[in-house]
GROMACS .gro file of C-alpha atoms in nm:
model
  448
    1MET     CA    1   1.444  -0.665  -2.007
    2LEU     CA    2   1.267  -0.740  -2.335
    3PRO     CA    3   1.399  -0.552  -2.638
    4ASP     CA    4   1.273  -0.198  -2.690
    5LYS     CA    5   1.027  -0.145  -2.968
    6ALA     CA    6   0.956   0.223  -3.014
    7HIS     CA    7   0.639   0.357  -3.163
    8ALA     CA    8   0.453   0.685  -3.156
    9SER     CA    9   0.091   0.698  -3.049
   10PRO     CA   10  -0.129   0.883  -3.298
   11ALA     CA   11  -0.331   1.010  -3.002
   12ALA     CA   12  -0.032   1.154  -2.814
   13GLY     CA   13  -0.111   1.474  -2.627
   14ARG     CA   14  -0.469   1.388  -2.537
   15PRO     CA   15  -0.547   1.351  -2.165
   16LEU     CA   16  -0.563   1.007  -2.010
   17GLY     CA   17  -0.873   0.830  -1.890
   18LEU     CA   18  -1.193   0.809  -2.091
   19LEU     CA   19  -1.077   0.989  -2.402
   20GLY     CA   20  -1.386   1.197  -2.441
   21ALA     CA   21  -1.331   1.371  -2.106
   22SER     CA   22  -1.250   1.739  -2.145
   23ARG     CA   23  -0.966   1.915  -1.968
   24GLN     CA   24  -1.056   2.173  -1.706
   25SER     CA   25  -0.775   2.409  -1.807
   26SER     CA   26  -0.422   2.403  -1.933
   27ASP     CA   27  -0.305   2.499  -1.583
   28THR     CA   28  -0.381   2.151  -1.450
   29ALA     CA   29  -0.198   1.972  -1.728
   30GLY     CA   30   0.155   1.840  -1.712
   31PRO     CA   31   0.394   2.010  -1.951
   32THR     CA   32   0.460   1.845  -2.284
   33ARG     CA   33   0.810   1.693  -2.281
   34PRO     CA   34   1.038   1.734  -2.578
   35PRO     CA   35   1.123   1.398  -2.737
   36ASP     CA   36   1.495   1.438  -2.671
   37SER     CA   37   1.458   1.507  -2.296
   38ALA     CA   38   1.513   1.154  -2.168
   39PRO     CA   39   1.815   1.138  -1.935
   40HIS     CA   40   2.137   0.953  -2.011
   41GLY     CA   41   2.047   0.907  -2.373
   42GLY     CA   42   1.754   0.681  -2.284
   43ARG     CA   43   1.426   0.638  -2.462
   44ALA     CA   44   1.207   0.950  -2.439
   45GLU     CA   45   0.860   0.953  -2.288
   46GLY     CA   46   0.604   0.827  -2.534
   47THR     CA   47   0.809   0.531  -2.651
   48THR     CA   48   0.745   0.184  -2.523
   49ALA     CA   49   0.903  -0.156  -2.486
   50SER     CA   50   0.742  -0.460  -2.640
   51SER     CA   51   0.618  -0.559  -2.294
   52SER     CA   52   0.443  -0.230  -2.231
   53LEU     CA   53   0.090  -0.102  -2.249
   54PRO     CA   54  -0.103   0.070  -2.389
   55HIS     CA   55  -0.064   0.052  -2.766
   56HIS     CA   56  -0.215   0.328  -2.976
   57GLY     CA   57  -0.586   0.369  -2.884
   58ASP     CA   58  -0.593   0.144  -2.577
   59LEU     CA   59  -0.618   0.414  -2.308
   60ARG     CA   60  -0.989   0.362  -2.268
   61SER     CA   61  -0.940  -0.008  -2.203
   62VAL     CA   62  -0.669   0.067  -1.945
   63SER     CA   63  -0.901   0.300  -1.755
   64ASP     CA   64  -1.176   0.039  -1.781
   65ASP     CA   65  -0.949  -0.223  -1.620
   66VAL     CA   66  -0.643  -0.068  -1.456
   67ALA     CA   67  -0.577  -0.377  -1.244
   68GLY     CA   68  -0.582  -0.597  -1.553
   69ALA     CA   69  -0.348  -0.366  -1.744
   70VAL     CA   70  -0.098  -0.360  -1.457
   71GLY     CA   71  -0.131  -0.735  -1.428
   72ARG     CA   72  -0.040  -0.781  -1.794
   73VAL     CA   73   0.267  -0.561  -1.755
   74LEU     CA   74   0.363  -0.765  -1.448
   75GLU     CA   75   0.323  -1.091  -1.638
   76ARG     CA   76   0.565  -0.976  -1.906
   77LEU     CA   77   0.816  -0.822  -1.670
   78LEU     CA   78   0.812  -1.121  -1.437
   79GLY     CA   79   0.832  -1.366  -1.726
   80ASP     CA   80   1.155  -1.200  -1.832
   81LEU     CA   81   1.290  -1.178  -1.476
   82THR     CA   82   1.219  -1.542  -1.394
   83GLU     CA   83   1.388  -1.648  -1.719
   84ARG     CA   84   1.696  -1.454  -1.615
   85ALA     CA   85   1.680  -1.617  -1.271
   86ALA     CA   86   1.664  -1.962  -1.432
   87ALA     CA   87   1.973  -1.878  -1.636
   88LEU     CA   88   2.156  -1.809  -1.310
   89ASP     CA   89   2.044  -2.123  -1.129
   90PRO     CA   90   1.735  -2.344  -1.170
   91VAL     CA   91   1.697  -2.411  -0.796
   92PHE     CA   92   1.705  -2.040  -0.714
   93ALA     CA   93   1.454  -1.975  -0.992
   94HIS     CA   94   1.216  -2.250  -0.880
   95ASP     CA   95   1.234  -2.187  -0.506
   96LEU     CA   96   1.246  -1.807  -0.491
   97ALA     CA   97   1.202  -1.624  -0.822
   98GLU     CA   98   0.896  -1.820  -0.930
   99ARG     CA   99   0.740  -1.791  -0.584
  100VAL     CA  100   0.787  -1.413  -0.588
  101ALA     CA  101   0.632  -1.399  -0.934
  102ARG     CA  102   0.332  -1.615  -0.835
  103PHE     CA  103   0.275  -1.421  -0.514
  104THR     CA  104   0.279  -1.092  -0.703
  105LEU     CA  105   0.057  -1.208  -0.989
  106ASP     CA  106  -0.199  -1.408  -0.794
  107GLY     CA  107  -0.293  -1.179  -0.507
  108GLY     CA  108  -0.414  -0.834  -0.419
  109LYS     CA  109  -0.649  -0.585  -0.581
  110ARG     CA  110  -0.377  -0.364  -0.735
  111THR     CA  111  -0.503  -0.081  -0.513
  112ARG     CA  112  -0.174   0.109  -0.507
  113SER     CA  113  -0.132   0.101  -0.882
  114GLN     CA  114  -0.493   0.214  -0.923
  115PHE     CA  115  -0.428   0.511  -0.696
  116LEU     CA  116  -0.129   0.598  -0.914
  117TRP     CA  117  -0.323   0.565  -1.239
  118TRP     CA  118  -0.623   0.770  -1.134
  119ALA     CA  119  -0.404   1.041  -0.982
  120LEU     CA  120  -0.235   1.059  -1.322
  121VAL     CA  121  -0.574   1.090  -1.493
  122ALA     CA  122  -0.704   1.339  -1.235
  123CYS     CA  123  -0.400   1.562  -1.283
  124GLY     CA  124  -0.447   1.570  -1.659
  125GLY     CA  125  -0.164   1.336  -1.750
  126ARG     CA  126  -0.110   1.278  -2.120
  127GLU     CA  127  -0.086   0.957  -2.316
  128GLU     CA  128   0.293   0.945  -2.318
  129ALA     CA  129   0.283   0.900  -1.940
  130ALA     CA  130   0.066   0.588  -1.960
  131ASP     CA  131   0.344   0.335  -2.014
  132PRO     CA  132   0.560   0.474  -1.728
  133ALA     CA  133   0.252   0.476  -1.505
  134LEU     CA  134   0.181   0.108  -1.570
  135ARG     CA  135   0.544   0.013  -1.515
  136ILE     CA  136   0.569   0.203  -1.187
  137GLY     CA  137   0.234   0.058  -1.088
  138ALA     CA  138   0.386  -0.285  -1.146
  139ALA     CA  139   0.685  -0.185  -0.932
  140LEU     CA  140   0.446  -0.088  -0.651
  141GLU     CA  141   0.298  -0.438  -0.664
  142LEU     CA  142   0.647  -0.587  -0.632
  143ILE     CA  143   0.736  -0.369  -0.334
  144GLN     CA  144   0.408  -0.480  -0.176
  145THR     CA  145   0.520  -0.839  -0.221
  146CYS     CA  146   0.842  -0.755  -0.038
  147ALA     CA  147   0.649  -0.592   0.247
  148LEU     CA  148   0.403  -0.879   0.292
  149VAL     CA  149   0.660  -1.160   0.270
  150HIS     CA  150   0.881  -0.989   0.529
  151ASP     CA  151   0.580  -0.899   0.745
  152ASP     CA  152   0.474  -1.264   0.766
  153VAL     CA  153   0.821  -1.361   0.887
  154MET     CA  154   0.830  -1.086   1.149
  155ASP     CA  155   0.479  -1.165   1.270
  156GLY     CA  156   0.524  -1.541   1.256
  157SER     CA  157   0.211  -1.566   1.038
  158ALA     CA  158   0.185  -1.899   0.859
  159VAL     CA  159  -0.108  -1.797   0.635
  160ARG     CA  160  -0.142  -1.522   0.377
  161ARG     CA  161  -0.440  -1.474   0.144
  162GLY     CA  162  -0.581  -1.803   0.267
  163LEU     CA  163  -0.270  -1.997   0.159
  164PRO     CA  164   0.059  -2.086   0.327
  165ALA     CA  165   0.281  -1.782   0.370
  166LEU     CA  166   0.595  -1.795   0.158
  167HIS     CA  167   0.823  -1.898   0.444
  168ALA     CA  168   0.579  -2.172   0.547
  169ASP     CA  169   0.553  -2.293   0.188
  170VAL     CA  170   0.931  -2.325   0.156
  171GLU     CA  171   0.951  -2.507   0.490
  172ALA     CA  172   0.687  -2.754   0.370
  173GLN     CA  173   0.880  -2.814   0.047
  174TYR     CA  174   1.192  -2.911   0.243
  175SER     CA  175   1.021  -3.073   0.541
  176GLY     CA  176   1.205  -3.402   0.498
  177ALA     CA  177   1.541  -3.271   0.389
  178GLY     CA  178   1.845  -3.227   0.609
  179THR     CA  179   1.907  -3.170   0.978
  180GLY     CA  180   2.173  -2.896   0.962
  181PRO     CA  181   2.198  -2.625   1.226
  182SER     CA  182   2.012  -2.369   1.013
  183ARG     CA  183   1.737  -2.615   0.917
  184GLY     CA  184   1.484  -2.478   1.168
  185ARG     CA  185   1.492  -2.127   1.022
  186PHE     CA  186   1.540  -2.213   0.658
  187GLY     CA  187   1.193  -2.102   0.553
  188GLU     CA  188   1.236  -1.765   0.721
  189ALA     CA  189   1.577  -1.713   0.562
  190ALA     CA  190   1.435  -1.801   0.220
  191ALA     CA  191   1.146  -1.556   0.270
  192ILE     CA  192   1.382  -1.274   0.366
  193LEU     CA  193   1.576  -1.336   0.045
  194ALA     CA  194   1.252  -1.357  -0.156
  195GLY     CA  195   1.140  -1.021  -0.018
  196ASP     CA  196   1.481  -0.875  -0.100
  197LEU     CA  197   1.447  -1.008  -0.454
  198ALA     CA  198   1.102  -0.848  -0.494
  199LEU     CA  199   1.241  -0.515  -0.373
  200ALA     CA  200   1.539  -0.538  -0.610
  201TRP     CA  201   1.307  -0.615  -0.902
  202ALA     CA  202   1.084  -0.322  -0.808
  203ASP     CA  203   1.381  -0.087  -0.801
  204ASP     CA  204   1.501  -0.221  -1.135
  205VAL     CA  205   1.162  -0.158  -1.296
  206VAL     CA  206   1.160   0.202  -1.174
  207ALA     CA  207   1.522   0.259  -1.277
  208ASP     CA  208   1.455   0.119  -1.626
  209THR     CA  209   1.146   0.336  -1.681
  210ARG     CA  210   1.235   0.613  -1.925
  211LEU     CA  211   1.127   0.958  -1.811
  212SER     CA  212   1.223   1.314  -1.882
  213ALA     CA  213   1.488   1.451  -1.647
  214ASP     CA  214   1.259   1.656  -1.423
  215THR     CA  215   0.992   1.383  -1.403
  216ALA     CA  216   1.257   1.122  -1.327
  217PHE     CA  217   1.391   1.336  -1.043
  218ARG     CA  218   1.044   1.374  -0.887
  219VAL     CA  219   0.953   1.007  -0.928
  220ARG     CA  220   1.279   0.868  -0.793
  221SER     CA  221   1.281   1.111  -0.499
  222LEU     CA  222   0.933   0.992  -0.405
  223TRP     CA  223   1.033   0.627  -0.452
  224SER     CA  224   1.338   0.669  -0.231
  225ALA     CA  225   1.139   0.840   0.043
  226MET     CA  226   0.870   0.572   0.031
  227ARG     CA  227   1.117   0.287   0.081
  228MET     CA  228   1.269   0.447   0.392
  229GLU     CA  229   0.926   0.529   0.533
  230MET     CA  230   0.819   0.167   0.495
  231VAL     CA  231   1.121   0.042   0.688
  232ALA     CA  232   1.079   0.306   0.959
  233GLY     CA  233   0.712   0.219   1.007
  234GLN     CA  234   0.780  -0.153   1.016
  235TYR     CA  235   1.056  -0.101   1.270
  236LEU     CA  236   0.827   0.102   1.496
  237ASP     CA  237   0.578  -0.184   1.467
  238VAL     CA  238   0.822  -0.457   1.574
  239GLN     CA  239   0.988  -0.232   1.833
  240GLY     CA  240   0.647  -0.173   1.983
  241GLN     CA  241   0.592  -0.550   1.999
  242ALA     CA  242   0.928  -0.603   2.167
  243THR     CA  243   0.869  -0.331   2.429
  244SER     CA  244   0.493  -0.390   2.470
  245SER     CA  245   0.439  -0.023   2.390
  246LEU     CA  246   0.070   0.071   2.389
  247SER     CA  247   0.076   0.443   2.315
  248PRO     CA  248  -0.211   0.556   2.088
  249ALA     CA  249   0.002   0.838   1.946
  250ARG     CA  250   0.289   0.601   1.866
  251ALA     CA  251   0.049   0.355   1.704
  252ILE     CA  252  -0.081   0.631   1.477
  253ARG     CA  253   0.273   0.734   1.387
  254ALA     CA  254   0.361   0.376   1.291
  255ALA     CA  255   0.037   0.345   1.091
  256CYS     CA  256   0.123   0.661   0.901
  257LEU     CA  257   0.476   0.552   0.816
  258LYS     CA  258   0.408   0.185   0.757
  259THR     CA  259   0.079   0.204   0.568
  260ALA     CA  260  -0.064   0.547   0.494
  261LEU     CA  261   0.234   0.681   0.305
  262TYR     CA  262   0.325   0.382   0.092
  263SER     CA  263  -0.025   0.245   0.040
  264VAL     CA  264  -0.206   0.565  -0.053
  265GLU     CA  265  -0.016   0.894  -0.033
  266ARG     CA  266   0.298   0.796  -0.225
  267PRO     CA  267   0.110   0.622  -0.511
  268LEU     CA  268  -0.102   0.936  -0.549
  269ALA     CA  269   0.212   1.152  -0.543
  270LEU     CA  270   0.377   0.931  -0.806
  271GLY     CA  271   0.076   0.965  -1.036
  272ALA     CA  272   0.077   1.342  -0.988
  273ALA     CA  273   0.451   1.355  -1.063
  274LEU     CA  274   0.408   1.156  -1.385
  275ALA     CA  275   0.136   1.399  -1.490
  276GLY     CA  276   0.356   1.700  -1.418
  277ALA     CA  277   0.106   1.831  -1.163
  278ASP     CA  278   0.177   2.161  -0.987
  279ALA     CA  279   0.280   2.167  -0.622
  280THR     CA  280  -0.062   2.281  -0.494
  281THR     CA  281  -0.245   1.996  -0.666
  282ALA     CA  282   0.011   1.739  -0.555
  283GLU     CA  283  -0.009   1.868  -0.197
  284ALA     CA  284  -0.389   1.834  -0.190
  285LEU     CA  285  -0.370   1.478  -0.323
  286CYS     CA  286  -0.102   1.386  -0.070
  287SER     CA  287  -0.307   1.528   0.218
  288ALA     CA  288  -0.611   1.332   0.104
  289GLY     CA  289  -0.399   1.018   0.073
  290ARG     CA  290  -0.247   1.053   0.417
  291CYS     CA  291  -0.585   1.093   0.586
  292VAL     CA  292  -0.740   0.797   0.408
  293GLY     CA  293  -0.421   0.591   0.440
  294ILE     CA  294  -0.431   0.614   0.818
  295ALA     CA  295  -0.802   0.528   0.807
  296PHE     CA  296  -0.713   0.228   0.590
  297GLN     CA  297  -0.474   0.096   0.856
  298LEU     CA  298  -0.727   0.154   1.134
  299ARG     CA  299  -0.987  -0.036   0.934
  300ASP     CA  300  -0.736  -0.317   0.885
  301ASP     CA  301  -0.679  -0.329   1.261
  302LEU     CA  302  -1.053  -0.363   1.319
  303GLN     CA  303  -1.086  -0.634   1.054
  304GLY     CA  304  -0.796  -0.822   1.211
  305VAL     CA  305  -1.000  -0.866   1.529
  306PHE     CA  306  -1.364  -0.849   1.424
  307GLY     CA  307  -1.346  -0.973   1.064
  308ALA     CA  308  -1.384  -1.326   0.933
  309ALA     CA  309  -1.069  -1.524   0.856
  310PRO     CA  310  -1.171  -1.597   0.492
  311ASP     CA  311  -1.215  -1.224   0.432
  312ILE     CA  312  -0.881  -1.112   0.577
  313GLY     CA  313  -0.680  -1.409   0.444
  314LYS     CA  314  -0.527  -1.506   0.778
  315PRO     CA  315  -0.650  -1.618   1.122
  316THR     CA  316  -0.853  -1.359   1.310
  317GLY     CA  317  -0.679  -1.222   1.617
  318ASP     CA  318  -0.321  -1.260   1.490
  319ASP     CA  319  -0.241  -0.900   1.585
  320ILE     CA  320  -0.333  -0.970   1.947
  321ARG     CA  321  -0.154  -1.305   1.957
  322SER     CA  322   0.164  -1.148   1.820
  323GLY     CA  323   0.144  -0.850   2.056
  324LYS     CA  324   0.117  -0.594   1.777
  325PRO     CA  325   0.059  -0.249   1.933
  326THR     CA  326  -0.237  -0.142   1.720
  327TYR     CA  327  -0.422   0.182   1.779
  328LEU     CA  328  -0.736  -0.019   1.859
  329PHE     CA  329  -0.570  -0.213   2.139
  330ALA     CA  330  -0.385   0.093   2.272
  331VAL     CA  331  -0.709   0.292   2.295
  332ALA     CA  332  -0.885   0.006   2.473
  333ARG     CA  333  -0.605  -0.020   2.730
  334ALA     CA  334  -0.606   0.358   2.787
  335LYS     CA  335  -0.983   0.370   2.827
  336ALA     CA  336  -0.983   0.078   3.068
  337GLU     CA  337  -0.718   0.251   3.281
  338THR     CA  338  -0.907   0.580   3.280
  339ALA     CA  339  -1.227   0.406   3.387
  340GLY     CA  340  -1.048   0.198   3.650
  341ASP     CA  341  -1.193  -0.115   3.490
  342ARG     CA  342  -0.963  -0.378   3.639
  343GLY     CA  343  -1.150  -0.664   3.476
  344ALA     CA  344  -1.098  -0.518   3.129
  345ILE     CA  345  -0.732  -0.446   3.205
  346LEU     CA  346  -0.681  -0.806   3.317
  347VAL     CA  347  -0.836  -0.945   2.999
  348LEU     CA  348  -0.629  -0.717   2.776
  349ASP     CA  349  -0.300  -0.774   2.957
  350ASP     CA  350  -0.350  -1.149   2.973
  351SER     CA  351  -0.425  -1.169   2.600
  352PHE     CA  352  -0.169  -0.931   2.453
  353GLY     CA  353   0.116  -1.125   2.293
  354ARG     CA  354  -0.017  -1.468   2.395
  355ALA     CA  355   0.049  -1.694   2.098
  356GLY     CA  356  -0.185  -1.965   2.224
  357LEU     CA  357  -0.487  -1.739   2.264
  358SER     CA  358  -0.799  -1.951   2.219
  359GLU     CA  359  -1.113  -1.850   2.033
  360SER     CA  360  -1.303  -1.814   2.359
  361ASP     CA  361  -1.028  -1.589   2.496
  362LEU     CA  362  -1.040  -1.385   2.177
  363ALA     CA  363  -1.416  -1.347   2.218
  364ARG     CA  364  -1.355  -1.196   2.564
  365VAL     CA  365  -1.106  -0.951   2.414
  366ARG     CA  366  -1.365  -0.850   2.154
  367ASP     CA  367  -1.616  -0.789   2.431
  368VAL     CA  368  -1.369  -0.559   2.609
  369LEU     CA  369  -1.287  -0.372   2.289
  370VAL     CA  370  -1.657  -0.302   2.252
  371SER     CA  371  -1.743  -0.236   2.618
  372THR     CA  372  -1.458   0.012   2.669
  373GLY     CA  373  -1.574   0.206   2.365
  374ALA     CA  374  -1.248   0.142   2.179
  375ARG     CA  375  -1.417  -0.005   1.873
  376GLU     CA  376  -1.655   0.289   1.846
  377THR     CA  377  -1.369   0.535   1.894
  378VAL     CA  378  -1.176   0.380   1.605
  379GLU     CA  379  -1.484   0.371   1.382
  380THR     CA  380  -1.548   0.739   1.453
  381LYS     CA  381  -1.186   0.826   1.384
  382ILE     CA  382  -1.202   0.644   1.051
  383ASP     CA  383  -1.508   0.845   0.952
  384ARG     CA  384  -1.341   1.172   1.049
  385LEU     CA  385  -1.027   1.088   0.854
  386VAL     CA  386  -1.217   0.989   0.542
  387ALA     CA  387  -1.426   1.307   0.560
  388GLN     CA  388  -1.114   1.519   0.593
  389GLY     CA  389  -0.952   1.333   0.306
  390MET     CA  390  -1.254   1.405   0.085
  391ARG     CA  391  -1.230   1.775   0.170
  392HIS     CA  392  -0.867   1.778   0.057
  393LEU     CA  393  -0.962   1.597  -0.263
  394ASP     CA  394  -1.252   1.832  -0.336
  395GLY     CA  395  -1.025   2.134  -0.290
  396ALA     CA  396  -0.787   2.024  -0.566
  397ALA     CA  397  -0.812   2.129  -0.931
  398LEU     CA  398  -0.864   1.787  -1.089
  399GLU     CA  399  -1.015   1.637  -1.401
  400PRO     CA  400  -1.374   1.525  -1.323
  401ASP     CA  401  -1.330   1.164  -1.436
  402GLY     CA  402  -1.014   1.116  -1.233
  403ARG     CA  403  -1.161   1.285  -0.927
  404HIS     CA  404  -1.465   1.056  -0.942
  405HIS     CA  405  -1.253   0.743  -0.950
  406LEU     CA  406  -1.019   0.866  -0.677
  407ARG     CA  407  -1.315   0.943  -0.453
  408ARG     CA  408  -1.448   0.593  -0.506
  409LEU     CA  409  -1.108   0.431  -0.441
  410LEU     CA  410  -1.037   0.637  -0.132
  411ARG     CA  411  -1.376   0.562   0.021
  412ALA     CA  412  -1.346   0.194  -0.058
  413ALA     CA  413  -1.000   0.174   0.100
  414ALA     CA  414  -1.130   0.262   0.444
  415ALA     CA  415  -1.477   0.106   0.394
  416PRO     CA  416  -1.650   0.359   0.622
  417ARG     CA  417  -1.972   0.277   0.801
  418PRO     CA  418  -2.287   0.470   0.709
  419ALA     CA  419  -2.286   0.822   0.850
  420ARG     CA  420  -2.375   0.846   1.217
  421VAL     CA  421  -2.503   1.137   1.419
  422ARG     CA  422  -2.227   1.289   1.632
  423ARG     CA  423  -2.256   1.518   1.927
  424PRO     CA  424  -2.222   1.884   1.822
  425GLY     CA  425  -1.923   2.083   1.937
  426THR     CA  426  -1.680   1.790   1.953
  427ALA     CA  427  -1.321   1.909   1.908
  428GLY     CA  428  -1.030   1.697   1.805
  429ALA     CA  429  -1.042   1.321   1.810
  430PRO     CA  430  -1.294   1.136   2.033
  431ASP     CA  431  -1.017   0.998   2.254
  432GLY     CA  432  -0.860   1.339   2.305
  433THR     CA  433  -0.577   1.295   2.056
  434PRO     CA  434  -0.520   1.632   1.882
  435GLU     CA  435  -0.635   1.614   1.522
  436ASP     CA  436  -0.301   1.742   1.385
  437LEU     CA  437  -0.123   1.449   1.551
  438LEU     CA  438  -0.383   1.217   1.409
  439ILE     CA  439  -0.326   1.337   1.055
  440CYS     CA  440   0.045   1.404   1.047
  441ALA     CA  441   0.153   1.144   1.303
  442GLY     CA  442   0.463   1.348   1.379
  443VAL     CA  443   0.603   1.292   1.031
  444GLY     CA  444   0.790   1.582   0.872
  445LYS     CA  445   0.670   1.739   0.552
  446ALA     CA  446   0.675   1.470   0.289
  447THR     CA  447   0.867   1.487  -0.034
  448ARG     CA  448   0.630   1.601  -0.300
   0.00000   0.00000   0.00000
């Protein structure tokens, strides 16, 4: 890490966000931490390293450009980490450490770190929490790198964000070198190690973030839970591919564990923890995040089939070619069976997991996804989830500025269609899945 350089902000104690925003009440604010409360003799909240943001009156600029602020923290952290990697070995630094750094810096919209920041603002977090929030936001971006690099290996995807996936890039670098027995899987092995490195760096950033004892306990408990949930969800995903499982309920459970929790709910919970939010407020934010997080994954499933390759950053139809048991595909198969539509069943079964699926074959799958009503069912479910998430958000005692930005972020994550007229008296989900299963996906009460 870069050397510590402590300073005190003259504006300490004011709420985050646009500095003119007023607090609703002292009940929604996090408690002020005494300066000597940092654990293990570490730096207390409110002090910063030379690589940290913000400095003095910069909170407004952070709220104006959260993604940019997190990006600057990442640049400094990763600059230090890649220098340390180079000191270990220049080949390791060039092949892995620098690739991890580039992947993390060059891609993504910093959505998870924005959820964290605006939850912090919405819960009345104070200025001394800003530096920890940006650091943990940076750690979320690193753990996302780990997830995506490993996901591309497991899915056999050669493209990510319109460029060669990390394992494919390493393979291309060494395309003319060696013929050893492990040569054919070298790129995959390198990518596994690169993902491990990103995860280790993320953990190091969290561990090195100075917090008061109670805040540190909440943050690290959430971080620990999030990592296990990610692995559990990813395993359900690949296990479903291996067993050709097409259960809608199981697909929702995997979506909740793999995406909803770590992409939306946990970042919101981390922001609330840094703000010292009460349990009721944190619970409302988590419920909103879980609803919208599942909707986010369902939208991603739709985009993976019906979107354009330049927009999604990888070839359209990869989920079908790899046999990924998405909720969209599972619903289509169930609807085709219920209707006795043998033609639709034949198209779906013949396409699922077929690596060489042609564009014309994919077009037939799209037709079946529409004709069975599966696409409309998923769209309707997304709308219901987003609406329920907004109700949870509106029921929480939050700062107006933070609530406004969270509402915008949550809606944008699932990109809902314009409101449609629904039949009155509809209970549960349109495909008959009970709404409590849809929301909770069988996951036990999350760590708050």
